[in-house]
């Protein structure tokens, strides 16, 4: 029930209609009986400054930020958490005393998803990350914190190299290298324990994860797809058929949401209630 005292939250993106965050957070607020409501906020790139001022002016408690605005909101934050600064992406905003505080909870989302599926068995194991955008930067930092040697492959080689530089600064003890996209072969995946698709490939309307990668998956791999939707992605379906263990993007979505929920409410997120609305 929305009342005269309800605190508002929302998700800023373009598009946002597909987002599962409203249903997930509203389920969480309902489970704890919190007087809060979460709404989709479709914002075009040119309107970001006005939208952020609007959050403050309208008394929002905060917001999530999604594709393609996670980097664009950064300069408008009054305060940035170190992780958001490191990966140059804000996915969670907390409004406190008319000030915008920027966080990145995607990193915690990655840690949560992998810990739920694999416990601590991936610590120190080698990983291949395909992609070098915002999600890939969060994945790389989370994996580096699990002491996992990293190989990064991206369509645009210079962006992959920038991510390698980021990891070498943030986690100098963790080996991290980039490889050209053409090296996405069985030779590259052999010897990896974890394979991550951190590109947009596999999203509705985007292309497919290349066969050169899909065809190299084996029962020895854990395969994690950050892309999520209402059905299992084709990449994960193929991975499962190869005998690989799979981790889906919904687990990461839940993990990042739980962390954001706790920042906004000061309360532990009711994970079961939030997970239930994501079940396919
Ligand atoms: P982004 O910053 O725009 O990065 C996109 C990445 O995909 C880049 O590495 C880009 O390569 C690559 N790419 C795009 N089109 C490609 C193509 N045709 N061939 C090869 N590579 C291509 O986007 P993002 O924020 O990282 O988001 C990536 C995905 O992660 C989205 O599906 C998003 O919904 C998902 N995500 C999920 C969660 C979750 O909680 N599960 C959280 C965050 C994001 P170039 O550098 O060459 O352009």
Tab-separated table of C-alpha atoms and ligand atoms in Angstrom:
chain	number	residue	atom	x	y	z
A	1	UNK	CA	0.000	0.000	0.000
A	2	UNK	CA	1.463	3.381	-1.013
A	3	UNK	CA	0.696	5.967	1.679
A	4	UNK	CA	1.574	9.583	2.366
A	5	UNK	CA	4.795	8.503	4.073
A	6	UNK	CA	6.064	5.949	1.530
A	7	UNK	CA	9.753	6.350	0.621
A	8	UNK	CA	10.498	5.890	-3.074
A	9	UNK	CA	13.268	4.078	-4.902
A	10	UNK	CA	13.679	3.343	-8.585
A	11	UNK	CA	15.844	2.051	-11.392
A	12	UNK	CA	17.325	4.460	-13.935
A	13	UNK	CA	18.042	2.925	-17.349
A	14	UNK	CA	17.230	2.919	-21.031
A	15	UNK	CA	15.378	0.629	-21.510
A	16	UNK	CA	14.051	-0.441	-18.100
A	17	UNK	CA	10.784	-2.137	-18.985
A	18	UNK	CA	12.495	-5.573	-18.903
A	19	UNK	CA	14.011	-5.017	-15.440
A	20	UNK	CA	13.247	-7.534	-12.687
A	21	UNK	CA	14.472	-5.141	-9.982
A	22	UNK	CA	11.067	-3.512	-9.217
A	23	UNK	CA	9.329	-6.821	-8.566
A	24	UNK	CA	12.299	-8.122	-6.559
A	25	UNK	CA	12.694	-5.058	-4.295
A	26	UNK	CA	8.952	-4.567	-3.798
A	27	UNK	CA	8.737	-8.227	-2.702
A	28	UNK	CA	11.522	-7.504	-0.221
A	29	UNK	CA	9.817	-4.384	1.175
A	30	UNK	CA	6.538	-6.291	1.517
A	31	UNK	CA	8.226	-9.208	3.308
A	32	UNK	CA	9.678	-6.842	5.936
A	33	UNK	CA	6.606	-4.573	6.077
A	34	UNK	CA	8.674	-1.548	4.997
A	35	UNK	CA	6.849	1.600	3.854
A	36	UNK	CA	8.884	1.791	0.614
A	37	UNK	CA	8.099	1.402	-3.100
A	38	UNK	CA	10.375	0.835	-6.102
A	39	UNK	CA	9.505	2.053	-9.608
A	40	UNK	CA	11.052	1.849	-13.116
A	41	UNK	CA	12.486	5.199	-14.288
A	42	UNK	CA	13.097	5.318	-18.038
A	43	UNK	CA	15.751	8.011	-18.489
A	44	UNK	CA	17.469	9.014	-21.749
A	45	UNK	CA	21.193	9.828	-21.612
A	46	UNK	CA	20.635	13.585	-22.051
A	47	UNK	CA	18.281	13.656	-19.067
A	48	UNK	CA	20.650	12.050	-16.534
A	49	UNK	CA	21.604	15.281	-14.693
A	50	UNK	CA	17.930	16.308	-14.407
A	51	UNK	CA	16.912	12.822	-13.298
A	52	UNK	CA	19.556	12.744	-10.558
A	53	UNK	CA	18.535	16.205	-9.321
A	54	UNK	CA	14.973	14.888	-9.409
A	55	UNK	CA	15.822	11.979	-7.100
A	56	UNK	CA	17.018	14.495	-4.502
A	57	UNK	CA	14.217	17.009	-5.060
A	58	UNK	CA	11.502	14.349	-4.844
A	59	UNK	CA	12.887	12.824	-1.666
A	60	UNK	CA	13.860	9.438	-3.130
A	61	UNK	CA	15.831	7.189	-0.757
A	62	UNK	CA	17.943	6.061	-3.702
A	63	UNK	CA	18.041	4.217	-6.992
A	64	UNK	CA	19.671	1.525	-9.025
A	65	UNK	CA	21.356	2.424	-12.297
A	66	UNK	CA	21.423	0.017	-15.221
A	67	UNK	CA	22.614	-0.212	-18.843
A	68	UNK	CA	23.742	2.121	-20.380
A	69	UNK	CA	24.062	4.730	-17.602
A	70	UNK	CA	26.308	3.116	-14.953
A	71	UNK	CA	29.342	5.103	-16.086
A	72	UNK	CA	27.481	8.264	-17.065
A	73	UNK	CA	26.118	8.926	-13.547
A	74	UNK	CA	29.569	8.752	-11.955
A	75	UNK	CA	30.573	12.457	-12.281
A	76	UNK	CA	27.299	13.539	-10.634
A	77	UNK	CA	27.895	11.659	-7.371
A	78	UNK	CA	28.733	13.746	-4.281
A	79	UNK	CA	30.558	10.746	-2.801
A	80	UNK	CA	31.860	7.514	-4.383
A	81	UNK	CA	32.611	4.197	-2.739
A	82	UNK	CA	36.150	2.977	-3.617
A	83	UNK	CA	34.757	-0.017	-5.566
A	84	UNK	CA	32.597	2.226	-7.766
A	85	UNK	CA	35.623	4.418	-8.428
A	86	UNK	CA	37.773	1.375	-9.252
A	87	UNK	CA	35.361	-0.119	-11.783
A	88	UNK	CA	34.137	3.320	-12.940
A	89	UNK	CA	30.507	2.220	-12.644
A	90	UNK	CA	27.715	3.041	-10.182
A	91	UNK	CA	24.776	0.639	-9.965
A	92	UNK	CA	23.382	1.822	-6.628
A	93	UNK	CA	22.730	5.356	-5.394
A	94	UNK	CA	21.838	6.215	-1.801
A	95	UNK	CA	20.434	9.696	-1.137
A	96	UNK	CA	21.466	10.988	2.277
A	97	UNK	CA	21.008	14.615	3.377
A	98	UNK	CA	20.383	15.715	-0.227
A	99	UNK	CA	23.678	14.130	-1.281
A	100	UNK	CA	24.141	11.367	-3.853
A	101	UNK	CA	26.311	8.455	-2.688
A	102	UNK	CA	27.453	6.071	-5.456
A	103	UNK	CA	28.169	2.367	-4.896
A	104	UNK	CA	28.858	-0.694	-7.028
A	105	UNK	CA	27.092	-3.758	-5.633
A	106	UNK	CA	27.575	-5.817	-8.837
A	107	UNK	CA	30.938	-6.912	-7.396
A	108	UNK	CA	29.154	-8.382	-4.364
A	109	UNK	CA	26.564	-9.878	-6.759
A	110	UNK	CA	29.306	-11.855	-8.519
A	111	UNK	CA	30.815	-13.045	-5.238
A	112	UNK	CA	27.369	-14.081	-3.971
A	113	UNK	CA	26.413	-15.991	-7.162
A	114	UNK	CA	29.649	-17.977	-7.260
A	115	UNK	CA	29.670	-18.669	-3.514
A	116	UNK	CA	26.082	-19.950	-3.646
A	117	UNK	CA	26.945	-22.344	-6.487
A	118	UNK	CA	30.500	-23.380	-5.653
A	119	UNK	CA	31.271	-22.408	-2.048
A	120	UNK	CA	34.960	-21.531	-1.867
A	121	UNK	CA	36.106	-24.170	-4.383
A	122	UNK	CA	36.939	-21.558	-7.045
A	123	UNK	CA	39.435	-19.663	-4.879
A	124	UNK	CA	42.822	-19.600	-6.637
A	125	UNK	CA	41.488	-21.350	-9.780
A	126	UNK	CA	42.103	-19.855	-13.255
A	127	UNK	CA	39.267	-17.981	-14.990
A	128	UNK	CA	38.510	-16.692	-18.473
A	129	UNK	CA	36.351	-13.567	-18.743
A	130	UNK	CA	34.826	-12.713	-22.121
A	131	UNK	CA	33.977	-9.003	-22.176
A	132	UNK	CA	35.511	-5.877	-20.674
A	133	UNK	CA	32.552	-3.515	-20.129
A	134	UNK	CA	30.912	-2.523	-16.830
A	135	UNK	CA	29.767	-6.011	-15.862
A	136	UNK	CA	33.129	-7.532	-16.819
A	137	UNK	CA	34.966	-5.007	-14.636
A	138	UNK	CA	32.824	-6.027	-11.641
A	139	UNK	CA	33.396	-9.715	-12.456
A	140	UNK	CA	37.160	-9.229	-12.801
A	141	UNK	CA	37.474	-7.394	-9.495
A	142	UNK	CA	35.354	-9.992	-7.657
A	143	UNK	CA	37.428	-12.857	-9.118
A	144	UNK	CA	40.721	-11.098	-8.389
A	145	UNK	CA	39.583	-10.836	-4.762
A	146	UNK	CA	39.164	-14.633	-4.881
A	147	UNK	CA	42.843	-14.815	-5.997
A	148	UNK	CA	41.835	-16.272	-9.380
A	149	UNK	CA	44.398	-15.812	-12.190
A	150	UNK	CA	42.546	-14.026	-15.010
A	151	UNK	CA	42.540	-14.131	-18.801
A	152	UNK	CA	40.426	-11.436	-20.444
A	153	UNK	CA	39.172	-11.631	-24.034
A	154	UNK	CA	37.210	-8.770	-25.577
A	155	UNK	CA	36.130	-7.758	-29.083
A	156	UNK	CA	37.876	-4.398	-28.591
A	157	UNK	CA	41.410	-5.288	-27.542
A	158	UNK	CA	42.242	-1.869	-26.071
A	159	UNK	CA	39.319	-2.132	-23.605
A	160	UNK	CA	40.528	-5.571	-22.498
A	161	UNK	CA	43.974	-4.112	-21.868
A	162	UNK	CA	42.455	-1.268	-19.794
A	163	UNK	CA	40.745	-3.902	-17.635
A	164	UNK	CA	44.048	-5.758	-17.207
A	165	UNK	CA	45.632	-2.466	-16.070
A	166	UNK	CA	42.768	-1.930	-13.599
A	167	UNK	CA	43.253	-5.387	-12.054
A	168	UNK	CA	47.026	-5.014	-11.929
A	169	UNK	CA	46.512	-1.819	-9.926
A	170	UNK	CA	43.727	-3.142	-7.682
A	171	UNK	CA	45.165	-6.633	-7.098
A	172	UNK	CA	48.861	-6.617	-8.089
A	173	UNK	CA	49.464	-10.148	-6.737
A	174	UNK	CA	46.886	-11.703	-9.088
A	175	UNK	CA	48.145	-12.704	-12.559
A	176	UNK	CA	45.985	-11.030	-15.229
A	177	UNK	CA	46.492	-10.957	-19.018
A	178	UNK	CA	44.460	-10.124	-22.112
A	179	UNK	CA	44.159	-12.229	-25.257
A	180	UNK	CA	42.913	-11.311	-28.745
A	181	UNK	CA	39.299	-12.306	-29.573
A	182	UNK	CA	40.575	-14.670	-32.309
A	183	UNK	CA	42.209	-16.724	-29.545
A	184	UNK	CA	38.822	-17.773	-28.175
A	185	UNK	CA	39.663	-21.435	-28.875
A	186	UNK	CA	39.827	-24.794	-27.112
A	187	UNK	CA	43.465	-24.028	-26.342
A	188	UNK	CA	42.366	-20.924	-24.387
A	189	UNK	CA	39.635	-22.671	-22.400
A	190	UNK	CA	41.740	-25.747	-21.657
A	191	UNK	CA	43.151	-25.298	-18.200
A	192	UNK	CA	40.490	-22.759	-17.126
A	193	UNK	CA	38.189	-23.682	-14.259
A	194	UNK	CA	35.708	-20.805	-14.643
A	195	UNK	CA	34.450	-19.326	-17.927
A	196	UNK	CA	32.386	-16.126	-17.742
A	197	UNK	CA	30.301	-14.468	-20.442
A	198	UNK	CA	30.331	-10.818	-19.344
A	199	UNK	CA	29.313	-9.382	-22.718
A	200	UNK	CA	25.808	-8.431	-23.842
A	201	UNK	CA	25.860	-11.458	-26.202
A	202	UNK	CA	22.872	-13.670	-25.462
A	203	UNK	CA	20.609	-10.767	-24.463
A	204	UNK	CA	17.410	-10.412	-26.435
A	205	UNK	CA	18.230	-8.570	-29.649
A	206	UNK	CA	22.011	-9.000	-29.237
A	207	UNK	CA	24.140	-11.596	-31.045
A	208	UNK	CA	25.072	-15.033	-29.747
A	209	UNK	CA	28.077	-16.119	-27.722
A	210	UNK	CA	30.440	-17.337	-30.468
A	211	UNK	CA	30.443	-21.051	-31.292
A	212	UNK	CA	34.244	-21.032	-31.015
A	213	UNK	CA	33.755	-20.574	-27.257
A	214	UNK	CA	30.590	-22.644	-26.739
A	215	UNK	CA	32.085	-25.657	-28.525
A	216	UNK	CA	35.088	-25.756	-26.185
A	217	UNK	CA	33.143	-26.146	-22.910
A	218	UNK	CA	33.644	-29.374	-20.969
A	219	UNK	CA	32.486	-31.113	-17.784
A	220	UNK	CA	35.527	-29.667	-16.029
A	221	UNK	CA	34.273	-26.094	-16.361
A	222	UNK	CA	32.086	-23.895	-14.219
A	223	UNK	CA	30.278	-21.573	-16.660
A	224	UNK	CA	28.813	-18.262	-15.481
A	225	UNK	CA	26.626	-16.065	-17.696
A	226	UNK	CA	25.968	-12.542	-16.390
A	227	UNK	CA	23.182	-12.178	-18.969
A	228	UNK	CA	19.778	-13.066	-17.555
A	229	UNK	CA	16.237	-13.324	-18.833
A	230	UNK	CA	13.047	-15.231	-18.289
A	231	UNK	CA	14.551	-18.381	-19.780
A	232	UNK	CA	17.969	-19.997	-19.383
A	233	UNK	CA	20.405	-18.425	-21.873
A	234	UNK	CA	21.478	-20.515	-24.841
A	235	UNK	CA	25.089	-20.246	-23.627
A	236	UNK	CA	24.219	-21.873	-20.284
A	237	UNK	CA	21.980	-24.471	-21.918
A	238	UNK	CA	24.852	-25.523	-24.173
A	239	UNK	CA	27.267	-25.457	-21.219
A	240	UNK	CA	24.948	-27.701	-19.192
A	241	UNK	CA	24.706	-30.149	-22.103
A	242	UNK	CA	28.523	-30.274	-22.173
A	243	UNK	CA	28.433	-31.398	-18.555
A	244	UNK	CA	29.674	-28.099	-17.153
A	245	UNK	CA	28.362	-26.689	-13.873
A	246	UNK	CA	26.373	-23.502	-14.594
A	247	UNK	CA	25.742	-20.266	-12.685
A	248	UNK	CA	23.117	-17.866	-14.034
A	249	UNK	CA	22.829	-14.084	-14.087
A	250	UNK	CA	19.758	-14.166	-11.843
A	251	UNK	CA	21.951	-15.248	-8.912
A	252	UNK	CA	24.171	-12.201	-9.494
A	253	UNK	CA	21.082	-10.008	-9.848
A	254	UNK	CA	19.823	-11.226	-6.472
A	255	UNK	CA	23.229	-10.747	-4.833
A	256	UNK	CA	23.647	-7.160	-6.053
A	257	UNK	CA	20.039	-6.376	-5.100
A	258	UNK	CA	20.456	-7.736	-1.566
A	259	UNK	CA	23.486	-5.540	-1.048
A	260	UNK	CA	21.647	-2.439	-2.400
A	261	UNK	CA	18.590	-3.250	-0.246
A	262	UNK	CA	20.795	-3.285	2.845
A	263	UNK	CA	22.343	0.086	1.945
A	264	UNK	CA	18.896	1.701	1.559
A	265	UNK	CA	17.096	0.112	4.498
A	266	UNK	CA	19.829	-0.763	7.010
A	267	UNK	CA	18.158	-4.183	7.220
A	268	UNK	CA	19.190	-7.624	6.033
A	269	UNK	CA	17.541	-8.387	2.682
A	270	UNK	CA	14.831	-11.090	2.835
A	271	UNK	CA	16.567	-13.214	0.206
A	272	UNK	CA	13.949	-15.958	-0.021
A	273	UNK	CA	11.109	-13.498	-0.687
A	274	UNK	CA	13.205	-11.692	-3.302
A	275	UNK	CA	14.388	-14.931	-4.943
A	276	UNK	CA	10.861	-16.379	-5.144
A	277	UNK	CA	9.697	-13.715	-7.619
A	278	UNK	CA	12.674	-14.464	-9.896
A	279	UNK	CA	11.988	-18.187	-10.203
A	280	UNK	CA	11.190	-19.086	-13.786
B	1	LIG	P1	28.693	-2.735	-21.542
B	1	LIG	O1	29.464	-1.966	-20.529
B	1	LIG	O2	28.032	-2.025	-22.659
B	1	LIG	O3	29.726	-3.824	-22.148
B	1	LIG	C1	29.315	-4.661	-23.203
B	1	LIG	C2	30.355	-5.728	-23.469
B	1	LIG	O4	29.833	-6.621	-24.461
B	1	LIG	C3	31.680	-5.211	-24.004
B	1	LIG	O5	32.723	-6.050	-23.584
B	1	LIG	C4	31.465	-5.329	-25.525
B	1	LIG	O6	32.653	-5.434	-26.258
B	1	LIG	C5	30.734	-6.642	-25.583
B	1	LIG	N1	29.958	-6.777	-26.824
B	1	LIG	C6	28.831	-6.111	-27.155
B	1	LIG	N2	28.403	-6.503	-28.377
B	1	LIG	C7	29.286	-7.435	-28.806
B	1	LIG	C8	29.401	-8.216	-29.985
B	1	LIG	N3	28.504	-8.117	-30.981
B	1	LIG	N4	30.425	-9.087	-30.102
B	1	LIG	C9	31.314	-9.204	-29.098
B	1	LIG	N5	31.285	-8.489	-27.953
B	1	LIG	C10	30.272	-7.614	-27.815
B	1	LIG	O7	27.539	-3.592	-20.866
B	1	LIG	P2	27.559	-4.179	-19.378
B	1	LIG	O8	27.039	-3.174	-18.440
B	1	LIG	O9	28.909	-4.750	-19.141
B	1	LIG	O10	26.457	-5.326	-19.483
B	1	LIG	C11	26.771	-6.577	-20.073
B	1	LIG	C12	25.671	-7.577	-19.724
B	1	LIG	O11	25.715	-7.844	-18.321
B	1	LIG	C13	24.256	-7.082	-20.010
B	1	LIG	O12	23.515	-8.174	-20.525
B	1	LIG	C14	23.712	-6.739	-18.629
B	1	LIG	O13	22.296	-6.867	-18.534
B	1	LIG	C15	24.409	-7.804	-17.801
B	1	LIG	N6	24.483	-7.497	-16.365
B	1	LIG	C16	23.941	-8.397	-15.512
B	1	LIG	C17	23.999	-8.157	-14.156
B	1	LIG	C18	23.409	-9.161	-13.219
B	1	LIG	O14	23.155	-8.819	-12.061
B	1	LIG	N7	23.202	-10.393	-13.654
B	1	LIG	C19	24.614	-7.005	-13.667
B	1	LIG	C20	25.191	-6.121	-14.577
B	1	LIG	C21	25.104	-6.367	-15.935
B	1	LIG	P3	33.367	-4.106	-26.842
B	1	LIG	O15	34.205	-3.548	-25.726
B	1	LIG	O16	34.162	-4.601	-27.987
B	1	LIG	O17	32.261	-3.157	-27.260
